[in-house]
Amino acid sequence: MSRSPHSPSTDPASEVTVRTGRRRGARRRSVVSYFFRLLALSLIALPIVALIFAFVQPIEWERARIGFERHWRSNAAKLGVTLPGTPDLADLDGRLASHGLKAGDAIFMRIFKREFELELWMKRDGRFHRFASYPICKWSGELGPKIKQGDRQAPEGFYTVDAKALNPKSAWHRSFNLGFPNTFDKTLGRTGSFLMVHGGCGSIGCYAMTNPVIDEIWRLVTAALDSGQQRFQVQVFPFRMTERNLALYGGTGNSAFWTSLKPGYDLFEASQLPPKVSVCNKRYAFAAGAEGSDGSAPIEAACPVGSLATP
């Protein structure tokens, strides 16, 4: 008698094939499940490990974070991506008007390495008001001052820039020279040259801002100098000079130098006037900026009465 076409197969080979397929499917599901569990654990564990590392080795963590920040900013610039924090460069006139400012007003700058920021302040009603913060695309080296030619360090300290320091035909689009070594740097025998704020996103001791950003900065710099400001002050810090940051870096070899910069930082924070900066016995010395001052005074060797000389 013939077997019904709807009756179950009793072919041993078919049964083996079915069981083998089921086992393979189960293994694949197990592997996929293991992979996702591992991924989930990694997403939980990595931030925990990072926090532990940041707590145990804060300086090394900061160095790694700065390196990562520098890397992704460079790649973003190569792709033509506007860096986060960039103001609306197409509406400079409108932004100026909203602050009660105009091109030609006196300017003042602060640079913060760790935060990758350049602040541009402009004078209104006798004091300076922060007009814009621009993201720095790249600076080279580590936190700390420039010491000698070839160390690839971007300088830190107090500098002044006049019209002679401007280069409209720079290899980096446009640039202005910070004036390193200044009087303070020279008293310590520090060497180097052509330390700039410029366009592009490459740096060997400079602060690179990208071309669109340096174009806006250039317009405000040239307008201020053309309108009679003799020079403008640029304060360059490793980080925002808070007590917390100074404590974090207190055990490093540059902590004494960084602490020496803080009185000048504090004077501006308190008054929004650039301090009078001089060099006294191989140390920075600071006096409160005169009412209405635009920071044009050069940095010279002097020990003025009433100055805040650094320890």
mmCIF file of C-alpha atoms in Angstrom:
data_model
loop_
_atom_site.group_PDB
_atom_site.id
_atom_site.type_symbol
_atom_site.label_atom_id
_atom_site.label_comp_id
_atom_site.label_asym_id
_atom_site.label_seq_id
_atom_site.Cartn_x
_atom_site.Cartn_y
_atom_site.Cartn_z
ATOM 1 C CA MET A 1 0.000 0.000 0.000
ATOM 2 C CA SER A 2 1.427 3.451 -0.958
ATOM 3 C CA ARG A 3 2.221 6.172 1.652
ATOM 4 C CA SER A 4 -0.033 9.243 1.757
ATOM 5 C CA PRO A 5 1.709 12.382 0.442
ATOM 6 C CA HIS A 6 0.611 14.168 3.645
ATOM 7 C CA SER A 7 2.081 11.639 6.045
ATOM 8 C CA PRO A 8 5.230 12.688 8.053
ATOM 9 C CA SER A 9 8.556 11.906 6.416
ATOM 10 C CA THR A 10 10.570 9.204 8.012
ATOM 11 C CA ASP A 11 13.690 9.886 5.937
ATOM 12 C CA PRO A 12 16.606 9.786 8.476
ATOM 13 C CA ALA A 13 18.729 12.150 6.379
ATOM 14 C CA SER A 14 15.976 14.775 6.382
ATOM 15 C CA GLU A 15 15.575 14.552 10.138
ATOM 16 C CA VAL A 16 19.346 15.016 10.621
ATOM 17 C CA THR A 17 19.317 18.049 8.325
ATOM 18 C CA VAL A 18 16.460 19.655 10.258
ATOM 19 C CA ARG A 19 18.128 19.057 13.626
ATOM 20 C CA THR A 20 21.459 20.411 12.321
ATOM 21 C CA GLY A 21 19.759 23.548 10.974
ATOM 22 C CA ARG A 22 18.039 24.100 14.293
ATOM 23 C CA ARG A 23 21.315 23.771 16.169
ATOM 24 C CA ARG A 24 23.055 26.198 13.825
ATOM 25 C CA GLY A 25 20.218 28.675 14.193
ATOM 26 C CA ALA A 26 20.391 28.385 17.955
ATOM 27 C CA ARG A 27 24.149 28.980 17.888
ATOM 28 C CA ARG A 28 23.727 32.048 15.687
ATOM 29 C CA ARG A 29 21.079 33.436 18.018
ATOM 30 C CA SER A 30 23.357 32.719 20.967
ATOM 31 C CA VAL A 31 26.292 34.505 19.324
ATOM 32 C CA VAL A 32 24.145 37.518 18.418
ATOM 33 C CA SER A 33 22.724 37.631 21.935
ATOM 34 C CA TYR A 34 26.234 37.422 23.414
ATOM 35 C CA PHE A 35 27.441 40.225 21.146
ATOM 36 C CA PHE A 36 24.644 42.566 22.203
ATOM 37 C CA ARG A 37 25.145 41.731 25.876
ATOM 38 C CA LEU A 38 28.853 42.481 25.475
ATOM 39 C CA LEU A 39 28.042 45.749 23.705
ATOM 40 C CA ALA A 40 25.628 46.754 26.451
ATOM 41 C CA LEU A 41 28.192 45.962 29.148
ATOM 42 C CA SER A 42 30.841 47.948 27.259
ATOM 43 C CA LEU A 43 28.566 50.978 27.002
ATOM 44 C CA ILE A 44 28.102 50.812 30.749
ATOM 45 C CA ALA A 45 31.686 49.944 31.658
ATOM 46 C CA LEU A 46 33.567 52.424 29.440
ATOM 47 C CA PRO A 47 32.163 55.575 31.081
ATOM 48 C CA ILE A 48 32.838 54.047 34.499
ATOM 49 C CA VAL A 49 36.434 53.228 33.553
ATOM 50 C CA ALA A 50 36.836 56.742 32.110
ATOM 51 C CA LEU A 51 35.554 58.308 35.330
ATOM 52 C CA ILE A 52 37.910 56.185 37.427
ATOM 53 C CA PHE A 53 40.828 57.097 35.175
ATOM 54 C CA ALA A 54 39.895 60.786 35.317
ATOM 55 C CA PHE A 55 39.782 60.602 39.117
ATOM 56 C CA VAL A 56 43.001 58.614 39.582
ATOM 57 C CA GLN A 57 45.047 60.246 36.801
ATOM 58 C CA PRO A 58 43.408 63.639 36.150
ATOM 59 C CA ILE A 59 46.372 65.164 34.316
ATOM 60 C CA GLU A 60 46.758 62.189 32.000
ATOM 61 C CA TRP A 61 43.006 62.235 31.419
ATOM 62 C CA GLU A 62 43.184 65.909 30.496
ATOM 63 C CA ARG A 63 46.056 65.235 28.109
ATOM 64 C CA ALA A 64 44.052 62.462 26.423
ATOM 65 C CA ARG A 65 40.934 64.624 26.225
ATOM 66 C CA ILE A 66 42.854 67.521 24.670
ATOM 67 C CA GLY A 67 44.442 65.157 22.151
ATOM 68 C CA PHE A 68 41.041 63.803 21.150
ATOM 69 C CA GLU A 69 39.609 67.329 20.913
ATOM 70 C CA ARG A 70 42.477 68.422 18.675
ATOM 71 C CA HIS A 71 42.026 65.360 16.446
ATOM 72 C CA TRP A 72 38.304 65.695 15.835
ATOM 73 C CA ARG A 73 38.502 69.451 15.264
ATOM 74 C CA SER A 74 41.177 68.935 12.600
ATOM 75 C CA ASN A 75 39.057 66.277 10.879
ATOM 76 C CA ALA A 76 35.946 68.459 11.051
ATOM 77 C CA ALA A 77 37.849 71.302 9.396
ATOM 78 C CA LYS A 78 39.052 69.005 6.617
ATOM 79 C CA LEU A 79 35.428 68.072 5.920
ATOM 80 C CA GLY A 80 34.349 71.711 5.911
ATOM 81 C CA VAL A 81 32.243 71.315 9.051
ATOM 82 C CA THR A 82 31.651 74.502 11.048
ATOM 83 C CA LEU A 83 32.988 73.994 14.564
ATOM 84 C CA PRO A 84 30.462 74.113 17.409
ATOM 85 C CA GLY A 85 30.387 77.498 19.104
ATOM 86 C CA THR A 86 31.142 79.454 15.937
ATOM 87 C CA PRO A 87 28.985 82.611 15.876
ATOM 88 C CA ASP A 88 26.897 83.605 12.868
ATOM 89 C CA LEU A 89 29.732 84.950 10.731
ATOM 90 C CA ALA A 90 27.311 86.055 8.003
ATOM 91 C CA ASP A 91 25.658 88.566 10.351
ATOM 92 C CA LEU A 92 28.597 90.449 11.867
ATOM 93 C CA ASP A 93 26.939 93.858 11.498
ATOM 94 C CA GLY A 94 23.730 92.639 13.099
ATOM 95 C CA ARG A 95 25.578 91.020 15.995
ATOM 96 C CA LEU A 96 27.618 94.184 16.571
ATOM 97 C CA ALA A 97 24.456 96.298 16.608
ATOM 98 C CA SER A 98 22.784 93.957 19.096
ATOM 99 C CA HIS A 99 25.696 94.593 21.491
ATOM 100 C CA GLY A 100 25.686 98.337 20.931
ATOM 101 C CA LEU A 101 29.060 98.070 19.195
ATOM 102 C CA LYS A 102 30.544 98.884 15.822
ATOM 103 C CA ALA A 103 33.631 97.973 13.820
ATOM 104 C CA GLY A 104 36.369 100.370 14.890
ATOM 105 C CA ASP A 105 35.708 100.101 18.626
ATOM 106 C CA ALA A 106 38.810 99.142 20.641
ATOM 107 C CA ILE A 107 39.351 95.415 21.158
ATOM 108 C CA PHE A 108 40.914 93.048 23.703
ATOM 109 C CA MET A 109 41.449 89.276 23.506
ATOM 110 C CA ARG A 110 41.796 86.276 25.780
ATOM 111 C CA ILE A 111 42.831 82.781 24.686
ATOM 112 C CA PHE A 112 42.159 79.620 26.710
ATOM 113 C CA LYS A 113 44.032 76.539 25.525
ATOM 114 C CA ARG A 114 42.190 73.861 27.470
ATOM 115 C CA GLU A 115 38.801 75.199 26.419
ATOM 116 C CA PHE A 116 39.900 75.801 22.781
ATOM 117 C CA GLU A 117 38.427 79.309 22.900
ATOM 118 C CA LEU A 118 39.429 82.792 21.784
ATOM 119 C CA GLU A 119 37.357 85.573 23.325
ATOM 120 C CA LEU A 120 37.095 88.944 21.603
ATOM 121 C CA TRP A 121 36.016 91.866 23.779
ATOM 122 C CA MET A 122 35.120 95.328 22.529
ATOM 123 C CA LYS A 123 35.061 98.677 24.305
ATOM 124 C CA ARG A 124 31.747 100.371 25.034
ATOM 125 C CA ASP A 125 31.035 103.120 27.553
ATOM 126 C CA GLY A 126 34.594 103.056 28.855
ATOM 127 C CA ARG A 127 34.795 99.297 29.548
ATOM 128 C CA PHE A 128 35.145 96.099 27.554
ATOM 129 C CA HIS A 129 32.234 93.806 26.824
ATOM 130 C CA ARG A 130 32.608 90.288 25.489
ATOM 131 C CA PHE A 131 31.429 90.378 21.910
ATOM 132 C CA ALA A 132 32.220 86.843 20.744
ATOM 133 C CA SER A 133 33.840 83.542 21.664
ATOM 134 C CA TYR A 134 35.403 81.696 18.740
ATOM 135 C CA PRO A 135 36.391 78.014 18.767
ATOM 136 C CA ILE A 136 40.096 77.429 18.202
ATOM 137 C CA CYS A 137 40.552 74.754 15.559
ATOM 138 C CA LYS A 138 44.051 73.726 16.636
ATOM 139 C CA TRP A 139 46.957 74.629 18.885
ATOM 140 C CA SER A 140 50.059 72.512 19.264
ATOM 141 C CA GLY A 141 52.031 71.147 22.179
ATOM 142 C CA GLU A 142 50.877 70.729 25.771
ATOM 143 C CA LEU A 143 49.466 73.040 28.389
ATOM 144 C CA GLY A 144 52.389 75.209 29.417
ATOM 145 C CA PRO A 145 54.479 78.110 28.098
ATOM 146 C CA LYS A 146 56.730 78.122 25.082
ATOM 147 C CA ILE A 147 60.348 77.746 26.196
ATOM 148 C CA LYS A 148 62.530 77.410 23.113
ATOM 149 C CA GLN A 149 62.547 77.369 19.351
ATOM 150 C CA GLY A 150 61.328 74.029 18.007
ATOM 151 C CA ASP A 151 59.439 72.810 21.100
ATOM 152 C CA ARG A 152 56.138 73.168 19.181
ATOM 153 C CA GLN A 153 54.573 74.883 22.186
ATOM 154 C CA ALA A 154 51.978 77.611 21.733
ATOM 155 C CA PRO A 155 52.898 80.506 24.037
ATOM 156 C CA GLU A 156 51.152 81.566 27.235
ATOM 157 C CA GLY A 157 51.337 84.953 28.926
ATOM 158 C CA PHE A 158 50.523 88.603 28.183
ATOM 159 C CA TYR A 159 51.160 90.073 24.751
ATOM 160 C CA THR A 160 50.343 93.184 22.739
ATOM 161 C CA VAL A 161 49.720 93.367 19.010
ATOM 162 C CA ASP A 162 50.112 96.429 16.782
ATOM 163 C CA ALA A 163 49.641 97.051 13.059
ATOM 164 C CA LYS A 164 53.194 95.889 12.248
ATOM 165 C CA ALA A 165 52.294 92.398 13.520
ATOM 166 C CA LEU A 166 49.555 91.906 10.901
ATOM 167 C CA ASN A 167 50.138 89.808 7.796
ATOM 168 C CA PRO A 168 47.284 89.944 5.255
ATOM 169 C CA LYS A 169 49.157 87.626 2.869
ATOM 170 C CA SER A 170 50.026 84.895 5.332
ATOM 171 C CA ALA A 171 50.607 81.328 4.198
ATOM 172 C CA TRP A 172 47.737 80.647 6.626
ATOM 173 C CA HIS A 173 45.345 83.066 4.891
ATOM 174 C CA ARG A 174 45.646 85.944 7.392
ATOM 175 C CA SER A 175 47.627 86.167 10.608
ATOM 176 C CA PHE A 176 48.855 88.407 13.376
ATOM 177 C CA ASN A 177 52.003 87.837 15.402
ATOM 178 C CA LEU A 178 51.547 87.603 19.171
ATOM 179 C CA GLY A 179 55.011 89.080 19.685
ATOM 180 C CA PHE A 180 56.731 86.138 21.335
ATOM 181 C CA PRO A 181 59.219 86.474 22.932
ATOM 182 C CA ASN A 182 57.966 89.504 24.834
ATOM 183 C CA THR A 183 59.941 91.339 27.539
ATOM 184 C CA PHE A 184 59.087 88.688 30.128
ATOM 185 C CA ASP A 185 60.044 85.782 27.840
ATOM 186 C CA LYS A 186 63.351 87.427 26.958
ATOM 187 C CA THR A 187 64.350 87.870 30.608
ATOM 188 C CA LEU A 188 64.038 84.075 30.989
ATOM 189 C CA GLY A 189 65.967 83.332 27.797
ATOM 190 C CA ARG A 190 62.994 81.881 25.985
ATOM 191 C CA THR A 191 63.369 81.637 22.217
ATOM 192 C CA GLY A 192 61.067 81.306 19.246
ATOM 193 C CA SER A 193 59.545 83.376 16.476
ATOM 194 C CA PHE A 194 56.486 83.796 14.285
ATOM 195 C CA LEU A 195 53.978 82.591 16.876
ATOM 196 C CA MET A 196 50.701 83.575 15.287
ATOM 197 C CA VAL A 197 46.950 83.597 15.473
ATOM 198 C CA HIS A 198 45.990 82.636 11.915
ATOM 199 C CA GLY A 199 43.564 80.898 9.583
ATOM 200 C CA GLY A 200 43.476 77.258 8.568
ATOM 201 C CA CYS A 201 43.668 74.374 11.017
ATOM 202 C CA GLY A 202 47.371 73.564 11.296
ATOM 203 C CA SER A 203 49.721 74.602 14.059
ATOM 204 C CA ILE A 204 53.374 74.485 15.050
ATOM 205 C CA GLY A 205 53.178 76.742 18.082
ATOM 206 C CA CYS A 206 50.316 78.873 16.753
ATOM 207 C CA TYR A 207 46.581 79.253 17.285
ATOM 208 C CA ALA A 208 44.674 78.241 14.137
ATOM 209 C CA MET A 209 41.132 79.591 13.826
ATOM 210 C CA THR A 210 39.947 78.447 10.329
ATOM 211 C CA ASN A 211 39.733 80.922 7.465
ATOM 212 C CA PRO A 212 36.125 82.122 7.958
ATOM 213 C CA VAL A 213 36.741 82.876 11.642
ATOM 214 C CA ILE A 214 40.059 84.674 11.111
ATOM 215 C CA ASP A 215 38.358 86.795 8.436
ATOM 216 C CA GLU A 216 35.881 88.141 11.003
ATOM 217 C CA ILE A 217 38.581 88.637 13.634
ATOM 218 C CA TRP A 218 40.751 90.372 11.018
ATOM 219 C CA ARG A 219 37.987 92.808 10.145
ATOM 220 C CA LEU A 220 37.573 93.851 13.796
ATOM 221 C CA VAL A 221 41.329 93.966 14.462
ATOM 222 C CA THR A 222 42.119 96.160 11.458
ATOM 223 C CA ALA A 223 39.137 98.424 12.108
ATOM 224 C CA ALA A 224 40.243 99.013 15.712
ATOM 225 C CA LEU A 225 43.846 99.769 14.756
ATOM 226 C CA ASP A 226 42.769 101.984 11.855
ATOM 227 C CA SER A 227 40.502 103.900 14.255
ATOM 228 C CA GLY A 228 43.370 104.852 16.542
ATOM 229 C CA GLN A 229 43.976 101.993 18.967
ATOM 230 C CA GLN A 230 47.770 101.734 19.005
ATOM 231 C CA ARG A 231 47.885 98.086 19.998
ATOM 232 C CA PHE A 232 45.603 95.577 21.686
ATOM 233 C CA GLN A 233 46.333 93.251 24.562
ATOM 234 C CA VAL A 234 46.096 89.471 24.224
ATOM 235 C CA GLN A 235 46.062 87.383 27.395
ATOM 236 C CA VAL A 236 46.888 83.714 26.765
ATOM 237 C CA PHE A 237 46.065 81.206 29.512
ATOM 238 C CA PRO A 238 46.361 77.424 29.774
ATOM 239 C CA PHE A 239 42.782 77.288 31.109
ATOM 240 C CA ARG A 240 40.254 79.520 32.828
ATOM 241 C CA MET A 241 42.096 80.683 35.889
ATOM 242 C CA THR A 242 39.729 79.375 38.555
ATOM 243 C CA GLU A 243 40.930 78.095 41.913
ATOM 244 C CA ARG A 244 39.640 74.655 40.960
ATOM 245 C CA ASN A 245 41.729 74.504 37.782
ATOM 246 C CA LEU A 246 44.816 75.830 39.538
ATOM 247 C CA ALA A 247 44.377 73.164 42.219
ATOM 248 C CA LEU A 248 43.943 70.443 39.581
ATOM 249 C CA TYR A 249 47.277 71.368 37.986
ATOM 250 C CA GLY A 250 48.947 72.313 41.254
ATOM 251 C CA GLY A 251 51.398 69.420 41.213
ATOM 252 C CA THR A 252 52.781 70.087 37.756
ATOM 253 C CA GLY A 253 56.014 71.843 36.871
ATOM 254 C CA ASN A 254 54.181 74.863 35.461
ATOM 255 C CA SER A 255 51.950 75.524 38.471
ATOM 256 C CA ALA A 256 54.071 78.419 39.796
ATOM 257 C CA PHE A 257 54.065 80.119 36.386
ATOM 258 C CA TRP A 258 50.320 79.646 36.015
ATOM 259 C CA THR A 259 49.681 81.031 39.482
ATOM 260 C CA SER A 260 51.746 84.068 38.471
ATOM 261 C CA LEU A 261 49.293 84.809 35.639
ATOM 262 C CA LYS A 262 46.228 84.853 37.847
ATOM 263 C CA PRO A 263 46.543 88.419 39.253
ATOM 264 C CA GLY A 264 46.352 89.822 35.727
ATOM 265 C CA TYR A 265 43.389 87.582 34.960
ATOM 266 C CA ASP A 266 41.629 88.669 38.159
ATOM 267 C CA LEU A 267 42.162 92.376 37.508
ATOM 268 C CA PHE A 268 40.392 92.148 34.177
ATOM 269 C CA GLU A 269 37.623 89.956 35.603
ATOM 270 C CA ALA A 270 36.966 92.560 38.300
ATOM 271 C CA SER A 271 36.939 95.680 36.124
ATOM 272 C CA GLN A 272 36.635 94.651 32.444
ATOM 273 C CA LEU A 273 39.638 96.894 31.858
ATOM 274 C CA PRO A 274 42.972 95.501 30.563
ATOM 275 C CA PRO A 275 45.536 95.685 33.374
ATOM 276 C CA LYS A 276 48.806 97.563 32.982
ATOM 277 C CA VAL A 277 51.364 94.783 32.530
ATOM 278 C CA SER A 278 55.097 95.125 33.110
ATOM 279 C CA VAL A 279 58.060 92.923 34.008
ATOM 280 C CA CYS A 280 59.673 93.392 37.406
ATOM 281 C CA ASN A 281 62.685 91.292 38.488
ATOM 282 C CA LYS A 282 61.929 88.622 35.882
ATOM 283 C CA ARG A 283 58.308 88.446 36.997
ATOM 284 C CA TYR A 284 55.084 89.741 35.589
ATOM 285 C CA ALA A 285 53.738 92.735 37.495
ATOM 286 C CA PHE A 286 50.212 94.077 37.192
ATOM 287 C CA ALA A 287 48.456 97.304 38.035
ATOM 288 C CA ALA A 288 44.777 98.022 37.588
ATOM 289 C CA GLY A 289 43.926 99.482 34.206
ATOM 290 C CA ALA A 290 43.120 103.171 34.232
ATOM 291 C CA GLU A 291 39.499 104.147 33.751
ATOM 292 C CA GLY A 292 38.773 104.170 30.028
ATOM 293 C CA SER A 293 42.064 102.429 29.123
ATOM 294 C CA ASP A 294 42.090 100.432 25.887
ATOM 295 C CA GLY A 295 45.117 98.269 26.786
ATOM 296 C CA SER A 296 47.457 100.040 24.372
ATOM 297 C CA ALA A 297 50.333 100.312 26.825
ATOM 298 C CA PRO A 298 53.334 98.179 25.805
ATOM 299 C CA ILE A 299 54.751 95.535 28.137
ATOM 300 C CA GLU A 300 58.032 96.933 29.434
ATOM 301 C CA ALA A 301 60.594 96.229 32.145
ATOM 302 C CA ALA A 302 59.447 98.293 35.146
ATOM 303 C CA CYS A 303 58.344 97.928 38.762
ATOM 304 C CA PRO A 304 55.473 100.378 39.000
ATOM 305 C CA VAL A 305 54.248 101.635 42.362
ATOM 306 C CA GLY A 306 51.120 99.805 43.423
ATOM 307 C CA SER A 307 51.689 96.909 41.017
ATOM 308 C CA LEU A 308 50.711 93.346 41.771
ATOM 309 C CA ALA A 309 54.058 91.604 41.301
ATOM 310 C CA THR A 310 53.810 87.850 41.029
ATOM 311 C CA PRO A 311 55.402 85.664 43.717
#
